Short mmCIF file of C-alpha atoms and ligand atoms in Angstrom, two decimals:
data_model
loop_
_atom_site.label_atom_id
_atom_site.label_comp_id
_atom_site.label_asym_id
_atom_site.label_seq_id
_atom_site.Cartn_x
_atom_site.Cartn_y
_atom_site.Cartn_z
CA MET D 295 89.55 75.67 47.41
CA ALA D 296 92.78 75.93 49.29
CA THR D 297 92.45 76.65 52.98
CA LEU D 298 94.87 78.78 54.77
CA SER D 299 96.20 77.45 57.99
CA PHE D 300 98.16 79.39 60.52
CA PRO D 301 100.20 77.90 63.30
CA ARG D 302 98.23 78.35 66.53
CA PRO D 303 100.03 80.88 68.64
CA GLN D 304 101.57 79.36 71.75
CA ALA D 305 99.29 80.79 74.40
CA ALA D 306 101.13 82.27 77.28
CA THR D 307 100.17 81.72 80.90
CA LEU D 308 100.34 84.35 83.56
CA ALA D 309 104.06 84.58 83.88
CA GLY D 310 104.54 84.47 80.12
CA GLU D 311 105.45 80.78 80.31
CA PRO D 312 104.23 78.12 77.88
CA ARG D 313 101.00 76.45 78.94
CA GLN D 314 101.36 73.53 81.30
CA GLU D 315 99.35 70.46 82.24
CA ARG D 316 97.91 70.59 85.73
CA LEU D 317 100.01 68.79 88.36
CA ARG D 318 98.73 65.27 89.17
CA ASP D 319 99.99 62.24 91.03
CA ARG D 320 99.88 58.63 89.84
CA PHE D 321 96.51 58.15 91.55
CA GLY D 322 95.00 60.96 89.49
CA ARG D 323 94.74 63.39 92.39
CA ALA D 324 95.07 67.01 91.22
CA ILE D 325 97.55 68.91 93.36
CA THR D 326 96.20 72.38 93.95
CA ASP D 327 97.22 73.24 97.48
CA LEU D 328 100.66 74.33 98.70
CA ARG D 329 101.82 74.73 102.32
CA LEU D 330 104.81 77.02 102.20
CA SER D 331 106.91 77.19 105.34
CA VAL D 332 108.71 80.52 105.54
CA THR D 333 110.71 79.83 108.70
CA ASP D 334 111.18 76.97 111.12
CA ARG D 335 111.71 79.32 114.07
CA CYS D 336 108.92 79.43 116.60
CA ASN D 337 108.26 81.51 119.71
CA TYR D 338 106.25 78.71 121.37
CA ARG D 339 107.35 75.32 122.63
CA CYS D 340 104.05 73.46 122.52
CA VAL D 341 104.32 70.23 124.48
CA TYR D 342 103.10 68.13 121.57
CA CYS D 343 105.35 69.73 118.98
CA ARG D 344 108.76 70.95 120.14
CA THR D 345 111.27 70.04 122.80
CA GLY D 346 113.43 73.13 123.16
CA GLU D 347 115.88 75.65 121.85
CA GLU D 348 119.21 74.09 122.73
CA GLY D 349 121.34 73.29 119.72
CA ALA D 350 118.50 74.13 117.37
CA ILE D 351 119.56 75.03 113.84
CA TYR D 352 117.15 77.10 111.81
CA SER D 353 116.85 77.61 108.10
CA GLU D 354 115.10 80.19 105.97
CA LEU D 355 115.51 81.06 102.33
CA ALA D 356 115.49 84.52 100.80
CA THR D 357 112.02 85.84 99.96
CA GLU D 358 112.74 85.74 96.22
CA ASP D 359 113.50 82.01 96.41
CA TYR D 360 110.12 81.26 97.97
CA LEU D 361 108.48 83.53 95.41
CA ARG D 362 110.14 81.75 92.51
CA MET D 363 109.00 78.37 93.84
CA ALA D 364 105.47 79.72 94.30
CA ARG D 365 105.40 81.10 90.74
CA ILE D 366 106.56 77.82 89.26
CA LEU D 367 104.05 75.84 91.29
CA ILE D 368 101.21 78.18 90.33
CA SER D 369 102.06 77.64 86.68
CA LEU D 370 101.55 73.92 87.42
CA GLY D 371 98.08 74.37 88.90
CA ILE D 372 98.51 75.40 92.54
CA GLU D 373 95.50 77.54 93.50
CA LYS D 374 95.88 77.89 97.24
CA ILE D 375 98.95 78.85 99.21
CA ARG D 376 99.00 78.65 102.97
CA LEU D 377 101.99 80.28 104.64
CA THR D 378 103.15 78.44 107.69
CA GLY D 379 106.21 77.56 109.74
CA GLY D 380 107.59 77.40 112.44
CA GLU D 381 105.83 80.61 113.25
CA PRO D 382 105.38 82.60 110.01
CA LEU D 383 104.80 85.93 111.78
CA LEU D 384 108.44 85.78 112.97
CA ARG D 385 109.61 85.90 109.39
CA SER D 386 111.12 89.25 108.45
CA GLY D 387 109.73 90.73 105.25
CA LEU D 388 106.53 88.68 105.55
CA VAL D 389 104.19 91.55 104.65
CA GLU D 390 106.19 92.24 101.50
CA MET D 391 106.20 88.56 100.60
CA VAL D 392 102.41 88.44 101.01
CA ARG D 393 102.09 91.52 98.79
CA GLU D 394 104.04 89.79 96.01
CA LEU D 395 102.21 86.48 96.41
CA ALA D 396 98.86 88.26 96.30
CA GLU D 397 99.72 89.58 92.85
CA LEU D 398 100.14 86.08 91.39
CA ARG D 399 97.20 84.59 89.57
CA THR D 400 96.16 80.99 89.08
CA ALA D 401 97.03 79.30 85.81
CA PHE D 402 93.92 77.11 85.48
CA LEU D 403 90.16 77.57 85.47
CA PRO D 404 88.23 75.42 87.95
CA ASP D 405 87.53 72.86 85.18
CA GLY D 406 91.26 72.45 84.62
CA THR D 407 91.48 74.52 81.43
CA PRO D 408 94.63 76.63 81.24
CA THR D 409 93.92 80.33 81.38
CA ALA D 410 95.86 83.47 80.82
CA THR D 411 93.77 85.57 83.14
CA GLY D 412 93.28 83.41 86.29
CA GLN D 413 91.86 84.22 89.68
CA PRO D 414 94.06 85.63 92.42
CA VAL D 415 95.67 82.79 94.32
CA ASP D 416 93.81 81.95 97.53
CA LEU D 417 96.30 83.12 100.14
CA ALA D 418 96.02 82.07 103.77
CA LEU D 419 98.26 81.84 106.81
CA THR D 420 98.46 79.67 109.90
CA THR D 421 99.83 81.31 113.03
CA ASN D 422 99.99 80.86 116.77
CA GLY D 423 98.59 84.40 116.99
CA HIS D 424 101.16 85.84 119.42
CA LEU D 425 102.03 88.68 116.99
CA LEU D 426 98.74 88.80 115.12
CA ASP D 427 97.33 91.88 116.81
CA LEU D 428 100.25 93.86 115.34
CA LEU D 429 100.34 92.24 111.93
CA ALA D 430 96.71 91.48 111.01
CA GLU D 431 96.05 94.84 109.44
CA PRO D 432 99.26 95.16 107.38
CA LEU D 433 98.83 91.57 106.20
CA LYS D 434 95.25 92.22 105.15
CA ARG D 435 96.31 95.36 103.29
CA ALA D 436 99.07 93.37 101.56
CA GLY D 437 96.47 90.95 100.20
CA LEU D 438 96.24 88.07 102.69
CA GLY D 439 92.83 86.40 102.47
CA ARG D 440 92.35 84.42 105.69
CA VAL D 441 94.06 83.31 108.87
CA THR D 442 93.90 80.20 110.97
CA VAL D 443 95.04 80.65 114.55
CA SER D 444 96.31 77.68 116.54
CA MET D 445 94.95 77.87 120.05
CA ASP D 446 94.90 74.81 122.23
CA ALA D 447 92.94 76.23 125.18
CA VAL D 448 90.49 79.03 125.83
CA GLU D 449 91.71 79.82 129.32
CA PRO D 450 95.13 81.19 130.27
CA GLU D 451 96.50 78.46 132.59
CA THR D 452 96.00 75.52 130.25
CA PHE D 453 97.15 77.69 127.36
CA ALA D 454 100.42 78.53 129.14
CA ALA D 455 100.95 74.92 130.21
CA ILE D 456 100.70 73.73 126.60
CA THR D 457 102.63 76.51 124.86
CA ARG D 458 105.14 76.88 127.70
CA VAL D 459 104.90 80.64 127.19
CA PRO D 460 103.38 82.68 130.01
CA LYS D 461 101.02 85.60 129.39
CA SER D 462 100.47 84.99 125.69
CA PHE D 463 96.81 83.98 125.91
CA GLU D 464 95.42 87.54 126.04
CA ARG D 465 97.61 88.58 123.11
CA VAL D 466 96.34 85.70 121.00
CA LEU D 467 92.77 86.52 121.90
CA SER D 468 93.19 90.12 120.80
CA GLY D 469 94.95 88.86 117.65
CA VAL D 470 91.93 86.68 116.83
CA ARG D 471 89.57 89.62 117.34
CA LYS D 472 91.77 91.96 115.33
CA ALA D 473 91.93 89.47 112.44
CA ALA D 474 88.13 89.28 112.34
CA GLU D 475 87.83 93.07 112.58
CA VAL D 476 90.15 93.74 109.61
CA GLY D 477 88.41 91.12 107.44
CA LEU D 478 90.77 88.13 107.64
CA GLY D 479 87.84 85.91 108.33
CA PRO D 480 86.06 83.75 108.87
CA VAL D 481 88.81 83.17 111.43
CA LYS D 482 89.51 79.50 112.05
CA ILE D 483 90.88 78.30 115.37
CA ASN D 484 92.86 75.05 115.32
CA CYS D 485 92.98 73.05 118.53
CA VAL D 486 95.02 69.88 118.85
CA LEU D 487 93.37 67.79 121.55
CA LEU D 488 95.65 65.91 123.92
CA ARG D 489 94.18 63.64 126.52
CA GLY D 490 95.09 64.85 129.97
CA PHE D 491 96.18 68.32 128.77
CA ASN D 492 93.27 70.11 127.18
CA ASP D 493 90.44 67.61 126.63
CA HIS D 494 88.55 69.31 129.47
CA GLN D 495 88.30 72.36 127.16
CA ILE D 496 86.05 70.81 124.49
CA GLU D 497 82.80 72.37 125.73
CA ALA D 498 84.54 75.69 126.44
CA PHE D 499 85.73 75.74 122.82
CA ALA D 500 82.18 75.12 121.63
CA GLU D 501 81.05 78.13 123.66
CA PHE D 502 84.00 80.12 122.32
CA SER D 503 82.96 79.41 118.72
CA ARG D 504 79.41 80.54 119.44
CA ARG D 505 80.45 83.64 121.39
CA GLU D 506 83.27 84.88 119.13
CA SER D 507 81.79 83.77 115.76
CA VAL D 508 84.90 81.82 114.87
CA ILE D 509 85.22 78.34 113.39
CA VAL D 510 86.79 76.00 115.94
CA ARG D 511 88.52 72.99 114.40
CA PHE D 512 89.61 70.11 116.57
CA ILE D 513 92.59 68.15 115.22
CA GLU D 514 93.59 64.67 116.25
CA PHE D 515 97.13 64.55 117.61
CA MET D 516 99.49 63.00 115.02
CA PRO D 517 102.91 61.39 115.56
CA LEU D 518 104.87 64.42 114.35
CA GLU D 519 106.32 65.68 117.61
CA GLU D 520 110.01 66.22 118.35
CA ASP D 521 110.17 64.20 121.55
CA ARG D 522 108.43 61.15 120.11
CA SER D 523 105.85 61.00 122.90
CA TRP D 524 102.84 60.11 120.70
CA ARG D 525 100.78 57.18 121.93
CA PRO D 526 97.40 56.09 120.56
CA ASP D 527 95.70 56.72 123.91
CA THR D 528 96.79 60.39 123.93
CA VAL D 529 94.64 60.97 120.84
CA VAL D 530 91.10 62.17 121.49
CA ARG D 531 89.36 60.44 118.60
CA MET D 532 86.60 61.90 116.50
CA GLU D 533 83.91 59.57 117.85
CA GLU D 534 84.55 60.56 121.45
CA LEU D 535 84.73 64.24 120.53
CA ILE D 536 81.42 64.12 118.66
CA ASP D 537 79.76 62.43 121.66
CA ARG D 538 81.04 65.15 123.97
CA LEU D 539 79.87 67.94 121.67
CA ASN D 540 76.47 66.34 121.16
CA ALA D 541 76.05 66.13 124.93
CA PHE D 542 76.88 69.85 125.14
CA ARG D 543 74.29 70.65 122.48
CA PRO D 544 73.05 68.61 119.49
CA LEU D 545 75.27 68.92 116.43
CA VAL D 546 74.02 69.32 112.87
CA GLU D 547 76.38 68.29 110.06
CA LEU D 548 77.15 70.88 107.36
CA PRO D 549 78.02 70.03 103.73
CA PRO D 550 81.72 70.11 102.78
CA HIS D 551 82.98 73.10 100.78
CA ALA D 552 85.10 70.80 98.59
CA ALA D 553 85.91 67.08 98.24
CA SER D 554 89.47 67.72 99.41
CA GLU D 555 88.31 69.47 102.59
CA THR D 556 90.05 67.91 105.59
CA ALA D 557 87.45 68.91 108.19
CA ARG D 558 83.98 67.51 108.77
CA ARG D 559 81.85 70.55 109.49
CA TYR D 560 79.11 70.95 112.08
CA THR D 561 76.98 73.60 113.66
CA PHE D 562 74.65 73.28 116.65
CA ASP D 563 70.88 72.81 116.50
CA ASP D 564 70.28 76.55 116.85
CA GLY D 565 72.71 77.38 114.00
CA LEU D 566 75.12 79.21 116.29
CA GLY D 567 78.83 78.37 116.08
CA GLU D 568 80.80 76.20 113.68
CA ILE D 569 82.92 73.19 114.59
CA GLY D 570 85.33 71.35 112.30
CA VAL D 571 86.70 67.94 113.09
CA ILE D 572 89.98 66.96 111.44
CA ALA D 573 90.57 63.29 112.09
CA PRO D 574 93.72 62.16 110.27
CA VAL D 575 94.17 59.28 112.73
CA SER D 576 90.69 57.80 112.97
CA ARG D 577 89.28 58.97 109.59
CA PRO D 578 92.18 59.60 107.18
CA PHE D 579 91.36 61.78 104.18
CA CYS D 580 94.36 60.84 102.02
CA GLY D 581 92.15 59.73 99.10
CA HIS D 582 91.25 63.36 98.41
CA CYS D 583 94.60 64.88 99.34
CA SER D 584 95.47 67.83 97.10
CA ARG D 585 98.45 69.03 99.13
CA ILE D 586 102.19 69.33 98.82
CA ARG D 587 104.60 71.17 101.09
CA ILE D 588 107.75 73.21 100.82
CA THR D 589 109.86 73.32 103.95
CA SER D 590 111.59 76.50 105.07
CA ASP D 591 114.88 75.16 103.65
CA GLY D 592 113.30 74.63 100.25
CA LYS D 593 112.61 70.90 100.25
CA LEU D 594 109.52 69.55 98.52
CA ARG D 595 107.42 67.07 100.53
CA THR D 596 104.51 65.14 99.15
CA CYS D 597 103.03 63.99 102.48
CA LEU D 598 103.32 65.01 106.14
CA PHE D 599 104.50 61.46 106.77
CA SER D 600 107.02 61.18 103.91
CA GLN D 601 110.25 59.42 104.73
CA SER D 602 112.14 61.69 102.35
CA ASP D 603 112.02 65.17 100.99
CA TYR D 604 113.29 66.51 97.71
CA ASP D 605 115.81 69.28 97.32
CA LEU D 606 114.04 71.79 95.10
CA TYR D 607 116.17 74.64 96.40
CA GLY D 608 119.36 72.65 95.66
CA ARG D 609 118.23 72.37 92.04
CA MET D 610 117.60 76.12 91.94
CA LEU D 611 121.05 76.81 93.40
CA ARG D 612 122.66 74.65 90.75
CA GLY D 613 121.09 76.86 88.08
CA GLY D 614 117.98 74.83 87.21
CA THR D 615 115.77 76.63 84.70
CA ASP D 616 112.05 76.99 85.41
CA GLU D 617 111.36 74.25 82.87
CA GLU D 618 113.82 71.88 84.56
CA LEU D 619 112.33 72.63 87.96
CA ARG D 620 108.84 71.99 86.63
CA ALA D 621 109.91 68.63 85.25
CA TYR D 622 111.52 67.77 88.59
CA ILE D 623 108.37 68.76 90.53
CA ARG D 624 106.18 66.70 88.19
CA GLU D 625 108.37 63.67 88.68
CA ILE D 626 108.31 63.96 92.50
CA VAL D 627 104.61 64.73 92.76
CA PHE D 628 103.75 61.83 90.48
CA GLN D 629 105.14 59.52 93.17
CA LYS D 630 103.14 61.07 96.02
CA GLU D 631 102.30 58.49 98.69
CA GLU D 632 98.87 56.90 98.43
CA ARG D 633 98.21 57.41 102.15
CA HIS D 634 99.79 57.57 105.58
CA HIS D 635 100.04 54.53 107.85
CA ILE D 636 99.48 55.99 111.33
CA GLY D 637 98.45 53.32 113.81
CA GLU D 638 99.35 50.40 111.52
CA PRO D 639 102.00 47.81 112.42
CA GLY D 640 105.40 48.91 111.13
CA PHE D 641 104.43 52.62 110.99
CA GLU D 642 107.59 54.70 110.75
CA LYS D 643 107.62 58.27 111.97
CA PRO D 644 108.42 60.76 109.23
CA SER D 645 111.91 62.06 108.53
CA ARG D 646 111.03 65.46 110.05
CA ASN D 647 108.72 66.68 112.77
CA MET D 648 105.92 69.19 112.32
CA VAL D 649 107.84 72.36 113.17
CA HIS D 650 110.46 71.51 110.51
CA ILE D 651 107.90 70.49 107.90
CA GLY D 652 105.41 73.32 108.16
CA GLY D 653 101.97 72.40 109.46
N1 LIG J 854 103.19 78.31 114.27
C1 LIG J 854 102.03 78.18 113.46
C2 LIG J 854 100.86 77.73 114.29
O1 LIG J 854 100.99 77.61 115.50
O2 LIG J 854 99.78 77.54 113.72
C3 LIG J 854 102.19 77.29 112.23
C4 LIG J 854 102.94 76.02 112.39
S1 LIG J 854 102.19 74.81 113.41
C5 LIG J 854 103.38 73.51 113.26
C6 LIG J 854 100.83 74.33 112.42
C7 LIG J 854 99.76 73.50 113.07
O3 LIG J 854 100.26 72.20 113.30
C8 LIG J 854 99.26 74.01 114.40
O4 LIG J 854 97.85 74.12 114.35
C9 LIG J 854 99.68 72.95 115.36
O5 LIG J 854 98.78 72.83 116.42
C10 LIG J 854 99.67 71.72 114.48
N2 LIG J 854 100.47 70.62 115.00
C11 LIG J 854 101.75 70.65 115.42
N3 LIG J 854 102.14 69.43 115.82
C12 LIG J 854 101.07 68.60 115.64
C13 LIG J 854 100.84 67.22 115.88
N4 LIG J 854 101.79 66.43 116.38
N5 LIG J 854 99.62 66.72 115.60
C14 LIG J 854 98.64 67.52 115.10
N6 LIG J 854 98.81 68.82 114.84
C15 LIG J 854 100.00 69.35 115.12
#
């Protein structure tokens, strides 16, 4: 008996595009996480990050350019977008951008199967918190999921000495509380520890986590600063940090949420407070890296420590179609670096510093 066969309809993904393979590099790592820098302006001059304003040239793209890049990357398997900068809350039109991003849906199921219905993209933002009290609520209403606030001290003098901005500490504190109140939690606090600047704050941060019900994450200082002042002995390494915290109160390790999670998670023996330790210098996590970055001027970067970046925006300007841009992204991502080489002989600092990459 003759069988009838019909051509299988070309299933459409979310944006009506043909189905894609999930983005992977040559080591088989699935790339699911995008850091999107929406400005390289910043209202702080943190001692470990920026030198100053003089002669600074800034670059931002139009909102629709970032949105197009995000849509294309989501069609390739990006599931999480973290908005960053510079300081993203300085970006005009941010709330509107968040609203549009929050409407995008992932193109793959967790097992990697393409889907036409997808989950909402996991949308987060990293901020210094100076404007958060004002913007937390509108951002939440626009669809933002979570915030991470960078805060390198929990008392005003050290805070001002590091950020080189007076009287911001109280604003950041009320921003953190506002974010928790409107549901942008659990709020994470990122603290870069610098020996001689804020390492006396470790125990105070532990108390802060317990008192404010926020997750405090300590980050090892990386050689990404503008003034090239990084030295190995400025880094407060994970081992030393864990000893200090254990002496404050015994730590209990918590299971990771995902293999690609950058932080080791701990609570204390009474279950109060949560501490994350991000140790890119002493315990690199490159083997599970799922991240790529887009700089505020539209360059694609495959590693914080890349020596080059790739001009995705240039391709868009020259009229690249979505399909051409996808092919370009695949080609670049395939060559993602295996790992960084911090602390090894011959280590070269990356072609850009943190504020111009997007942390
Ligand atoms: N302005 C936002 C903020 O303050 O969170 C986003 C951009 S900032 C560059 C992102 C994160 O990078 C912050 O948590 C900051 O502390 C961290 N960072 C900057 N320079 C760093 C360095 N050299 N080593 C480790 N972390 C760094």
